[in-house]
Coordinates of C-alpha atoms in Angstrom, one line a residue:
X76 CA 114.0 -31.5 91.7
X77 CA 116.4 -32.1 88.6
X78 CA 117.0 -35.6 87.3
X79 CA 120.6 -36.3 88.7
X80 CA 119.0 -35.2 92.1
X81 CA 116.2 -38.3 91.4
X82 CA 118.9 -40.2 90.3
X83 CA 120.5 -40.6 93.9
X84 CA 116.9 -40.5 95.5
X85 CA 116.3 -43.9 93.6
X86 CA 119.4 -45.8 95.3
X87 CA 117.1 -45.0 98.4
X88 CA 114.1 -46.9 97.8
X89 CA 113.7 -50.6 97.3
X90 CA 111.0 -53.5 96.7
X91 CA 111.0 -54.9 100.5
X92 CA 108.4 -57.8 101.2
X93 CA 107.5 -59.0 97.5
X94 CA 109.1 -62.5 98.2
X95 CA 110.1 -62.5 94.3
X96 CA 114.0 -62.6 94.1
X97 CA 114.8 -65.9 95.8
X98 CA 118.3 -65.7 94.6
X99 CA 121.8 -65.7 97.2
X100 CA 125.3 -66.5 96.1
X101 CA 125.4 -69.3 99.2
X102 CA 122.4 -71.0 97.2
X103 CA 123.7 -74.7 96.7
X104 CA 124.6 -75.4 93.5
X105 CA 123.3 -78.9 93.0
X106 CA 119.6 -77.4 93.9
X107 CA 119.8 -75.3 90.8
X108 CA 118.2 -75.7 87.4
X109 CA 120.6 -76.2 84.6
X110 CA 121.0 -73.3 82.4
X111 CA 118.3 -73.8 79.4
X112 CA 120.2 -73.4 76.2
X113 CA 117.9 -72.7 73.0
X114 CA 118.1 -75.2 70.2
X115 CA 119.9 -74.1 67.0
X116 CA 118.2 -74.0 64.0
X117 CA 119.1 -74.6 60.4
X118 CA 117.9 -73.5 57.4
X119 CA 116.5 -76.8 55.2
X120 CA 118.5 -77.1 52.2
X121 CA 116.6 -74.5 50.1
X122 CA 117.0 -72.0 52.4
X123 CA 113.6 -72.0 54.4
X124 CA 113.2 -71.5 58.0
X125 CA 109.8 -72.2 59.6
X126 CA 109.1 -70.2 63.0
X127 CA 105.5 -70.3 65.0
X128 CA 104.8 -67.8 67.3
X129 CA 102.7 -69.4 70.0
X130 CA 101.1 -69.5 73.2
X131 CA 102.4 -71.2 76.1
X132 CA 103.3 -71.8 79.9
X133 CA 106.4 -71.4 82.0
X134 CA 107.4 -72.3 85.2
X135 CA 109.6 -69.5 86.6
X136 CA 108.6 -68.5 90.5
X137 CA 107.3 -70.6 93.2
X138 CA 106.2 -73.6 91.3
X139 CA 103.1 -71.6 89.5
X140 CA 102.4 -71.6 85.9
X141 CA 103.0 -68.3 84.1
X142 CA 101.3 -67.8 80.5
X143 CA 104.1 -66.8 77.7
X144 CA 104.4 -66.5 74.2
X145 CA 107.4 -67.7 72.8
X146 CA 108.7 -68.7 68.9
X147 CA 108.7 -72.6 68.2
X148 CA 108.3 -72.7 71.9
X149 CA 106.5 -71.9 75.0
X150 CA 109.2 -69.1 76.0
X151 CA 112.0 -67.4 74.1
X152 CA 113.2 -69.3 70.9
X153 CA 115.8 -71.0 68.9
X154 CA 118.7 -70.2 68.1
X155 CA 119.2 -69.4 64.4
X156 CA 122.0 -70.5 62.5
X157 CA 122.2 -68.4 58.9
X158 CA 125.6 -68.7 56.8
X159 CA 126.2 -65.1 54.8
X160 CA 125.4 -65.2 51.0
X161 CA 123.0 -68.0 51.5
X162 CA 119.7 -67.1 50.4
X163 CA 117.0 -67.6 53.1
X164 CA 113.3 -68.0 53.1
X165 CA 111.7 -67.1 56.7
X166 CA 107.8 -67.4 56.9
X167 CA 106.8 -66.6 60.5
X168 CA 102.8 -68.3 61.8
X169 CA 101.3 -65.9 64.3
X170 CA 98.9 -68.2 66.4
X171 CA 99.3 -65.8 69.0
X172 CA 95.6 -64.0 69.8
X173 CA 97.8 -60.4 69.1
X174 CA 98.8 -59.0 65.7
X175 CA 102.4 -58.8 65.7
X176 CA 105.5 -58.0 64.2
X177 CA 109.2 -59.8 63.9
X178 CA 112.0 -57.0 63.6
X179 CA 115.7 -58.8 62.6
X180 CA 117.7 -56.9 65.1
X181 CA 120.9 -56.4 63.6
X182 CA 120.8 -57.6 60.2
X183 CA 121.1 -55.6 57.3
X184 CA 118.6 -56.3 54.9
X185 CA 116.0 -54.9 53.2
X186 CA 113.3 -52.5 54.6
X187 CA 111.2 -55.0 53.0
X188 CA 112.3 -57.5 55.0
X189 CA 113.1 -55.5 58.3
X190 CA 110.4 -56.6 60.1
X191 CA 109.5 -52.7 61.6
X192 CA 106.3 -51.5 63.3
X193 CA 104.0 -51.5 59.7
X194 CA 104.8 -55.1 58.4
X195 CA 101.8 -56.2 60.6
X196 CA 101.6 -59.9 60.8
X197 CA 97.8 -60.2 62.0
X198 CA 96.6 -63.1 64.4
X199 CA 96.7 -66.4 62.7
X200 CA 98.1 -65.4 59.7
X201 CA 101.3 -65.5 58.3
X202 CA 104.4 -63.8 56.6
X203 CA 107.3 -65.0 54.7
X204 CA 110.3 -62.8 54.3
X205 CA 113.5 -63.6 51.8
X206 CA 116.9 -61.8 52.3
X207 CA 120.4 -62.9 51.6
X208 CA 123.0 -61.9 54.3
X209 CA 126.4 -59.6 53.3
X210 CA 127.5 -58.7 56.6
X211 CA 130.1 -60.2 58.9
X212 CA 129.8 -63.0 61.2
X213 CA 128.0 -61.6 64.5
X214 CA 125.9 -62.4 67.4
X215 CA 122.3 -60.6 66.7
X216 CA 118.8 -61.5 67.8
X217 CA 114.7 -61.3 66.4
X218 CA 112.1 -59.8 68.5
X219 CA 108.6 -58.1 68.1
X220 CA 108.4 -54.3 66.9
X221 CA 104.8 -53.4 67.3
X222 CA 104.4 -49.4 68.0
X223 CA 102.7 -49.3 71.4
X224 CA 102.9 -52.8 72.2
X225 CA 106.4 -53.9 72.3
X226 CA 107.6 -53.8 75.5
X227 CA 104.3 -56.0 76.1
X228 CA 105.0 -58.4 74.0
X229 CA 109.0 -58.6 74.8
X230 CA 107.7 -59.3 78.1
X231 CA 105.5 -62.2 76.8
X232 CA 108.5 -63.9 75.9
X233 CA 108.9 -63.1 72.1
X234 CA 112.6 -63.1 71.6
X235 CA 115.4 -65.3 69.8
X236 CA 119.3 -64.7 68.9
X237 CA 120.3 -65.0 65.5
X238 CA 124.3 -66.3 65.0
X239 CA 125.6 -64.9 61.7
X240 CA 128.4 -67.3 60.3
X241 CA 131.1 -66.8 57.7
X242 CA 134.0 -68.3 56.5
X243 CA 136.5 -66.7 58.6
X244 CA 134.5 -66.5 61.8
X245 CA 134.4 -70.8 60.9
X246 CA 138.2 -70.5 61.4
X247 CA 138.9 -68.6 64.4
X248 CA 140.3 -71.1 67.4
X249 CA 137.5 -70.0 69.3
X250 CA 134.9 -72.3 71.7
X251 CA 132.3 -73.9 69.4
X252 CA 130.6 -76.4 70.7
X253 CA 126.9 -75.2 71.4
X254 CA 125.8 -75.5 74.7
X255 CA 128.9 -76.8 76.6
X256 CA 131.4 -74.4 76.1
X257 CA 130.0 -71.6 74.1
X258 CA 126.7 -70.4 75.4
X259 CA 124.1 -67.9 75.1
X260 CA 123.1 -65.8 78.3
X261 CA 120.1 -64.0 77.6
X262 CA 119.2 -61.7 80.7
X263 CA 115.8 -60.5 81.3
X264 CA 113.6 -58.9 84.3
X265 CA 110.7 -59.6 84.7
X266 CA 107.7 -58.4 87.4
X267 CA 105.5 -61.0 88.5
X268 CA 101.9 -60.6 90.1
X269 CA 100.6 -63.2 92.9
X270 CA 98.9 -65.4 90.3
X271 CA 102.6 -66.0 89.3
X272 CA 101.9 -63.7 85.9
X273 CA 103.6 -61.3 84.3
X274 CA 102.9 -58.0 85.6
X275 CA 103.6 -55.6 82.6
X276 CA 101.5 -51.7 82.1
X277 CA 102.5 -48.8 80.4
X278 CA 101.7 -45.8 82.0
X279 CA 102.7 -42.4 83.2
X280 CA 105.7 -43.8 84.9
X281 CA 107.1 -46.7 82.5
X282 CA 106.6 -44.1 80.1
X283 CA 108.9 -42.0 81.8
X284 CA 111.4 -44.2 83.7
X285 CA 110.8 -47.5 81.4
X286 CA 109.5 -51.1 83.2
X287 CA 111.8 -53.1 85.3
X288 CA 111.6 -55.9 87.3
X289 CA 112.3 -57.2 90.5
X290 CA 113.5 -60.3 89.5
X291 CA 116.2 -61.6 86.7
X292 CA 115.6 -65.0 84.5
X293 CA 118.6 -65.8 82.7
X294 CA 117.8 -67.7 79.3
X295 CA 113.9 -67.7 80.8
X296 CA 115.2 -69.7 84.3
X297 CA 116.3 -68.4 87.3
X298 CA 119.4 -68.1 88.3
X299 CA 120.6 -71.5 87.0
X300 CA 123.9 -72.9 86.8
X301 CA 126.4 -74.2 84.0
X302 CA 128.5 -76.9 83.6
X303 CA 131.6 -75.8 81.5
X304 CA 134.9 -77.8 81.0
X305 CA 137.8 -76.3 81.7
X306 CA 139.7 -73.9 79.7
X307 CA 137.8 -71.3 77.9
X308 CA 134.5 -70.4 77.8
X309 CA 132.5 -68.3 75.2
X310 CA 129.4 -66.0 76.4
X311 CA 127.4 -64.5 74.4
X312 CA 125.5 -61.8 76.2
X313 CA 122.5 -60.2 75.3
X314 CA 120.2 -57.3 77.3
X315 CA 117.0 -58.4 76.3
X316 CA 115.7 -55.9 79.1
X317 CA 113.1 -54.0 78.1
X318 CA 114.5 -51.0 80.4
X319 CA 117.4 -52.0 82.5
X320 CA 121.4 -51.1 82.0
X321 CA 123.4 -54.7 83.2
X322 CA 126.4 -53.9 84.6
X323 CA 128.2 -57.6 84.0
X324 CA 131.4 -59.0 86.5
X325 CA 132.6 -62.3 87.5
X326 CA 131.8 -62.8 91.7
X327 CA 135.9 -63.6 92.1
X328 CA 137.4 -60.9 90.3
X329 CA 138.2 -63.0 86.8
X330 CA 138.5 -60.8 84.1
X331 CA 136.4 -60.9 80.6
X332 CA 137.9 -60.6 77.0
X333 CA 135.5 -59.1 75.0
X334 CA 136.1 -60.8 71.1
X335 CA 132.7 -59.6 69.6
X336 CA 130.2 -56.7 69.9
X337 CA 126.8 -56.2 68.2
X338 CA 128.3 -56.3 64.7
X339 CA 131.0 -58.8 65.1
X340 CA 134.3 -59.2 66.0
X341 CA 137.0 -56.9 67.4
X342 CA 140.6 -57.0 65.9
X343 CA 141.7 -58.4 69.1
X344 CA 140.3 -59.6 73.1
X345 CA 139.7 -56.2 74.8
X346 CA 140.2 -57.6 78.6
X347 CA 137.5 -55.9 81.3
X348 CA 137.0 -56.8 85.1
X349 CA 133.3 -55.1 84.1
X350 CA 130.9 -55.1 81.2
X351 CA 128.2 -52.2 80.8
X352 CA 125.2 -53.5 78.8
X353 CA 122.6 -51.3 77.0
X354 CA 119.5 -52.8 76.0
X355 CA 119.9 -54.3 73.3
X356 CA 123.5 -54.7 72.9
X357 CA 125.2 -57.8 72.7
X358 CA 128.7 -58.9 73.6
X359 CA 130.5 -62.3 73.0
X360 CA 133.2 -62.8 75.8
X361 CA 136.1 -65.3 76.5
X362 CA 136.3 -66.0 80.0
X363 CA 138.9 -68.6 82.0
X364 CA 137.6 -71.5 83.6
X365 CA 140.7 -73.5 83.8
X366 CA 141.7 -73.0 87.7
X367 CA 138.2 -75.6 88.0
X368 CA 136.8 -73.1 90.3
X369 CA 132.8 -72.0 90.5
X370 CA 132.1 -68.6 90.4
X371 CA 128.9 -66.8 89.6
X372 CA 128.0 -63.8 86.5
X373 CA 126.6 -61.4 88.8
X374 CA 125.3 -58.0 87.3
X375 CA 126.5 -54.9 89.9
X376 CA 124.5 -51.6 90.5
X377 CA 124.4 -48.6 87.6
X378 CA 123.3 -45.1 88.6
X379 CA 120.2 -45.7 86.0
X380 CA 117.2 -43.8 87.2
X381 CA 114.8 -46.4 88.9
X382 CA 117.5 -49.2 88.6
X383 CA 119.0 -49.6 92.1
X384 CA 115.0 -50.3 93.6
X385 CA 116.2 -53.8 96.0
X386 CA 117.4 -55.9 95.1
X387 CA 119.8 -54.6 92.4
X388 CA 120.9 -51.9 94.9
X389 CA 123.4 -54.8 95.5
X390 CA 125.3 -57.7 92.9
X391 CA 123.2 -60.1 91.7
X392 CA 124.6 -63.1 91.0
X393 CA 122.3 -64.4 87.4
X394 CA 124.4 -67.6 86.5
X395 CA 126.8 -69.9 88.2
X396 CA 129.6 -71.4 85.8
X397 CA 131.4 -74.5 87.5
X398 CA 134.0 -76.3 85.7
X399 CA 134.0 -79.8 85.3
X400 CA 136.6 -82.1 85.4
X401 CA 136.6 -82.2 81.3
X402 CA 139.1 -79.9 79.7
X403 CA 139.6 -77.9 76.7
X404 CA 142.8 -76.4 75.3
X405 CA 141.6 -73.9 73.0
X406 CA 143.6 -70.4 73.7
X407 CA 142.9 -66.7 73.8
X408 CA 143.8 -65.7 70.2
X409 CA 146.2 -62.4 69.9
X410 CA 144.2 -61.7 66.7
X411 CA 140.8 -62.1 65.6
X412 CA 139.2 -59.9 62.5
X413 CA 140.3 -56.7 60.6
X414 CA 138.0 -54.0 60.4
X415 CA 138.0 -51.1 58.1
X416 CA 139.6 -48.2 58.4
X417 CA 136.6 -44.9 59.4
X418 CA 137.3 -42.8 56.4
X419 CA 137.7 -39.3 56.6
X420 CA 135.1 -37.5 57.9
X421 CA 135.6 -33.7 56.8
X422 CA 133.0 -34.3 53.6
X423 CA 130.4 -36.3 55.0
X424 CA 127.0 -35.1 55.4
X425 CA 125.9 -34.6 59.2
X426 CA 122.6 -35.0 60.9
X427 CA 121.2 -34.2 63.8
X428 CA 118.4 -36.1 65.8
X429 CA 117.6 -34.8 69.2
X430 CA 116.1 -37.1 72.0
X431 CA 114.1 -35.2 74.3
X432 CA 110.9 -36.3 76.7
X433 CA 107.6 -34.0 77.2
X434 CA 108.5 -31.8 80.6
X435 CA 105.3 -32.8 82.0
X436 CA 106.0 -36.4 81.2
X437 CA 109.2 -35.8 83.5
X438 CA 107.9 -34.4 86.5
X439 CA 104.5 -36.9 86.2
X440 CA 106.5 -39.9 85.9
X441 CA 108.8 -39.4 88.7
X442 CA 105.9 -37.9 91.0
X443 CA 104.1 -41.1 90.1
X444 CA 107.6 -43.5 91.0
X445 CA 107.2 -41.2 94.4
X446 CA 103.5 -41.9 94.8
X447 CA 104.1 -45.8 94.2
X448 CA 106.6 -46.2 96.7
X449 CA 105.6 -44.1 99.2
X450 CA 105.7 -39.9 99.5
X451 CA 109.1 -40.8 102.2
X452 CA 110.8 -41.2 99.2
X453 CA 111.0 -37.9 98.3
X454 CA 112.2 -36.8 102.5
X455 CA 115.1 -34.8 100.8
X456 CA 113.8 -33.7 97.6
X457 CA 111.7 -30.4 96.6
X458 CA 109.5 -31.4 94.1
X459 CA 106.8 -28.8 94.7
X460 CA 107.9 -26.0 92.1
X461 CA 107.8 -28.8 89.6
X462 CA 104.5 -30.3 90.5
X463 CA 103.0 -26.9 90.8
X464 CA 103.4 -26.1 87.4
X465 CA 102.1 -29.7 86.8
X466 CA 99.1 -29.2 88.5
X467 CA 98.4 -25.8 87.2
X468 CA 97.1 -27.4 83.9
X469 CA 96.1 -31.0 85.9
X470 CA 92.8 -30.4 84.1
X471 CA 93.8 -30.7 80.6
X472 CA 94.5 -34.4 79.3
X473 CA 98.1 -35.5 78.9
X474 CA 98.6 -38.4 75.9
X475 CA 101.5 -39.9 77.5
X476 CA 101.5 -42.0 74.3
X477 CA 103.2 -39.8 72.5
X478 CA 104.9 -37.7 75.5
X479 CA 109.0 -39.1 74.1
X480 CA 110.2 -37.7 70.8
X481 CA 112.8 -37.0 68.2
X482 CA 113.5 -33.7 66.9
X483 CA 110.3 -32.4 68.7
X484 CA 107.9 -34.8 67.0
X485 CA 106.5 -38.1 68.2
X486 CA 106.8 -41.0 65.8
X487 CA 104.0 -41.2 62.6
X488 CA 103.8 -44.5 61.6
X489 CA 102.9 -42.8 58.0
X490 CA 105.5 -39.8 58.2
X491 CA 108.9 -41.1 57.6
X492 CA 111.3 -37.9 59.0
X493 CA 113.9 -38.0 56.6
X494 CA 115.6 -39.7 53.3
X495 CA 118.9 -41.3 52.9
X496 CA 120.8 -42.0 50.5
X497 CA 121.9 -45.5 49.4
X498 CA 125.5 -46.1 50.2
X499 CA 126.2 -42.7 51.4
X500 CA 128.3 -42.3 54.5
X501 CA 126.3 -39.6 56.5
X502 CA 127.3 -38.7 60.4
X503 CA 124.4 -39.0 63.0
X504 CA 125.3 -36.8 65.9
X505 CA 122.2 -37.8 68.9
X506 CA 122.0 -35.4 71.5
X507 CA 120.6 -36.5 74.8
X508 CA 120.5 -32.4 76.3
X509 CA 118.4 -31.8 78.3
X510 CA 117.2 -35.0 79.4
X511 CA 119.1 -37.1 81.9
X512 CA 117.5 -40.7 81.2
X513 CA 119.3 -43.3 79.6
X514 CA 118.6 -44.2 75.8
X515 CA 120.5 -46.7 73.8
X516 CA 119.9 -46.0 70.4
X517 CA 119.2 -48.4 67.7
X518 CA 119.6 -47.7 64.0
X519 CA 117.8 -50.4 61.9
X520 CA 119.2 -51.6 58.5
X521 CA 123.2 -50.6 59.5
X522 CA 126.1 -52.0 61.2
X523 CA 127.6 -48.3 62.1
X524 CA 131.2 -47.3 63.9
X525 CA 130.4 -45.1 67.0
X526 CA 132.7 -41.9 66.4
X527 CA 132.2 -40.4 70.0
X528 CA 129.7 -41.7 72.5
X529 CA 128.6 -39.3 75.3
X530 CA 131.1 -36.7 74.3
X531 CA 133.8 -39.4 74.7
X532 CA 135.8 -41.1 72.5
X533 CA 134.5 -44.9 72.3
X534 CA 135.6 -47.5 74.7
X535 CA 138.3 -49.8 72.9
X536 CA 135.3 -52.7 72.9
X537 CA 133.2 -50.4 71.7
X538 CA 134.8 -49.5 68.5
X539 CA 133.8 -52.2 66.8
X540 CA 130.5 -52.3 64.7
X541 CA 127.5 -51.5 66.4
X542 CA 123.8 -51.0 66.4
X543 CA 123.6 -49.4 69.5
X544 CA 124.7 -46.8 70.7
X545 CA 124.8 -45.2 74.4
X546 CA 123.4 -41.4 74.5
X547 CA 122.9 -40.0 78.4
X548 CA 122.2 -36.8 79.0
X549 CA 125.0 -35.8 76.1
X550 CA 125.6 -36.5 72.6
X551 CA 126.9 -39.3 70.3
X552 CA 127.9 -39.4 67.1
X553 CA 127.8 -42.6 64.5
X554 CA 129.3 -43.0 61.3
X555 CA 126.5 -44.8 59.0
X556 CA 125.5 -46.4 56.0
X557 CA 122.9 -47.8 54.1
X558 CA 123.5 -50.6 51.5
X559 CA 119.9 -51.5 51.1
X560 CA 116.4 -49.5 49.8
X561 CA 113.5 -48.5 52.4
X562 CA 110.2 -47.2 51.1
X563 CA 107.8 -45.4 52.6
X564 CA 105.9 -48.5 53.1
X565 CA 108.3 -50.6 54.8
X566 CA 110.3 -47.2 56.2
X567 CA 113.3 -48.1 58.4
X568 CA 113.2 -47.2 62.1
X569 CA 115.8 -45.1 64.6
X570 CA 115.0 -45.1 68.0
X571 CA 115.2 -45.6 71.7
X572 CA 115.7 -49.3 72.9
X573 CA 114.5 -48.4 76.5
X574 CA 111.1 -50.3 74.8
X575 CA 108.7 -48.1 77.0
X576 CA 110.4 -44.4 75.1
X577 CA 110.5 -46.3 71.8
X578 CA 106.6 -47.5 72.6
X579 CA 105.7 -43.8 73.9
X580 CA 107.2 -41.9 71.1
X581 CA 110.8 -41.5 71.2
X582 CA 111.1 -43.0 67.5
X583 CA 111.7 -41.9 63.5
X584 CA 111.0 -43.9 60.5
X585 CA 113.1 -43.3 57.6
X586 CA 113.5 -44.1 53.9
X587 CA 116.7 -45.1 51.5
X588 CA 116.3 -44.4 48.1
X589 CA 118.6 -45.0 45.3

């Protein structure tokens, strides 16, 4: 069986009796929690920002108590607020019982500073890291980046957004006002056992397929509801997923303008009716509330191996937006930033990184997706060539650990794969052949331009700059620079952002010298 035939078996299966995904679009609004909205925070006038990462407890399913980690708070954090060329002091308290890490998604700073799988930050102790931001304004977030235990800890709750400001993004006439009409959506899935906790494990087949869950908290509630005035409304969307592709629509049919991806703003709205989401990614959207009518954010099927398991073989609706009687007259600008012209590429240096999974990984982790949910599954499918060449060397130990790779090796925490020059255009062309899954790639330390994405040119909302980019089964190709040093020590990282690939291999560290 080939992986676009296990693609269509998955629409087949689904997650009946787990009594997890209370959610239903006739769900009266008024019985809903509000939509949590994280607090912003400032830098203190030198510069410093103080953030705890903590144990806690959340309320999420069925009125039980489920234990979290969170920064400043019991689940998720703030919101920070950092101005560009303003120098900043972070230092980050780890009272969690787990040495950790805090990678600044996004940002381009320092190796030093990056945050990446070595800068261990061990249990109780702390870390302070300094940078000064030269990039433009953008949506982009923090979370934990330790090798083997990141999808974990995402799980836990260890995430924030980060909101880059400069002085043109301060002039745009675009929604402002924190919390009322421009909000954060942050869209997680989550598993949950029947002591109400988290249900996370990395094994043969979240090493292959990734984790998901059967049920979607929206800014850590589930599906709440927000009160907007009317006019327009600014979402900032992020895939905080550790494995799951959102596929994001309005429930009537409303169409989104997409003003902002990963690395800031487009030159002008790019309307959609539907917004793709890679882990990851962000996306900040004007949509119109002025006709007062409620509608719902619902997320629609993708064909993403083990994504359409019930109950997102159908919409789900993750946020209600109802207008209120207030209104605001703000407009949908014509123009919003320039962005540089992609210079020409004939001279530029060109490398190649190649995404590929172990075979045996393949056929395990799918036979183990069959064996969870029950050998029906497979009714139409021929698995046993596959599994017989499995089971031929069944007997010898498989380190599904390191079963994902790039250019044939799995990542060395000690064996950075390549150098880069500082300030050097170079073009990364990221083949997916060969392997069918979905993997959004992430480059740390760069903004880039995607040149082609999946042997297509790039979506106009696409275009933009990026730090993720979408490779499937074909190849991509980014245009990227580096305008800060890595060493050895404090490397820089490429990889996989399904978190259970990047966890199980499917990464590179690499250097910038001068």
């Amino acid at each position: 069986m080939n992986r676009r035939d296990f693609l269509k078996l998955t629409s087949l299966l689904g997650m009946a009796g787990t009594g997890l995904f209370p959610y239903h679009p006739a769900l009266a609004t008024q019985d809903r929690t509000i939509l949590p909205i994280p607090p912003l925070l400032h830098p203190d006038a030198q510069g410093n920002i103080n953030l705890t990462l903590q144990e806690g407890s959340s309320q999420f399913i069925n009125g039980k108590r489920t234990k979290t980690w969170g920064i400043n708070q019991a689940f998720l954090g703030p919101a920070l607020i950092l101005d560009v060329n303003q120098k900043i002091s972070v230092t980050i308290n780890n009272q969690l019982p787990d040495p950790t890490t805090l990678h600044w998604h996004g940002l381009i700073i320092p190796g030093s500073s990056d945050g990446g799988p070595q800068d261990l930050i061990p249990s109780k102790q702390s870390q302070t890291v300094h940078f000064i931001l030269q990039q433009p304004a953008s949506t982009c977030w923090v979370h934990p980046h330790l090798h083997g235990q990141t999808g974990k800890q995402v799980t836990m709750g260890l995430a924030g957004l980060v909101l880059i400001q400069d002085e043109q993004s301060k002039k745009l006439p675009l929604p402002t006002n924190w919390g009322k009409d421009d909000i954060p959506v942050i869209l997680q899935d989550r598993q949950f056992n029947t002591q109400g906790q988290f249900e996370y494990k990395l094994d043969i087949m979240s090493a292959a397929l990734g984790w998901f869950g059967n049920h979607m908290l929206t800014n850590g509630a589930s599906y709440p509801r927000h009160i907007a005035p009317k006019g327009w409304l600014r979402l900032r969307f992020l895939n905080g997923c550790n494995a799951r592709t959102l596929n994001l629509a309005t429930s009537d049919g409303r169409p989104f303008y997409v003003i902002a991806s990963d690395g800031g703003f487009l030159p002008q709205p790019v309307q959609l009716d539907h917004l793709p989401l890679w882990m990851g990614e962000r996306f900040e959207v004007l949509v119109n509330t002025s006709d007062g009518k409620a509608f719902d954010i619902i997320t629609t099927p993708t064909n993403q191996m083990g994504m359409t398991l019930a109950p997102f073989n159908q919409a789900v609706p993750v946020l209600t937006i109802q207008p209120s009687s207030e209104s605001h007259h703000t407009k949908l600008p014509d123009h919003l930033m320039n962005i540089s012209v992609i210079p020409e590429l004939s001279h530029i240096p060109e490398r190649k990184l190649h995404l590929m999974m172990n075979p045996k990984l393949d056929i395990l982790g799918m036979q183990a997706f069959s064996n969870r949910y029950g050998q029906h599954s497979m009714h139409h499918m021929d698995m046993a060539h596959d599994m017989h060449s499995v089971s031929q060397h069944s007997d010898q130990p498989f380190n599904f650990h390191a079963g994902n790779m790039i250019n044939g090796v799995p990542y060395h925490m000690n064996q950075p794969l390549f150098n880069v020059k500082q300030g050097q255009y170079e073009r990364w062309v990221i083949s997916g052949k060969g392997d069918m899954m979905v993997h959004p790639f992430h480059i740390h330390g760069t903004q880039f331009r995607i040149l082609s994405e999946n042997d297509a040119p790039p979506a106009p909302h696409r275009a933009g700059w990026k730090d993720v980019v979408h490779v499937e089964g074909k190849t991509s190709e980014v245009l990227v620079k580096f305008d800060h040093l890595a060493d050895q020590k404090r490397a820089y990282m490429a990889h996989c952002h399904l978190l259970e690939h990047e966890d199980t291999g499917m990464m590179c560290g690499f250097t910038v010298s001068a």
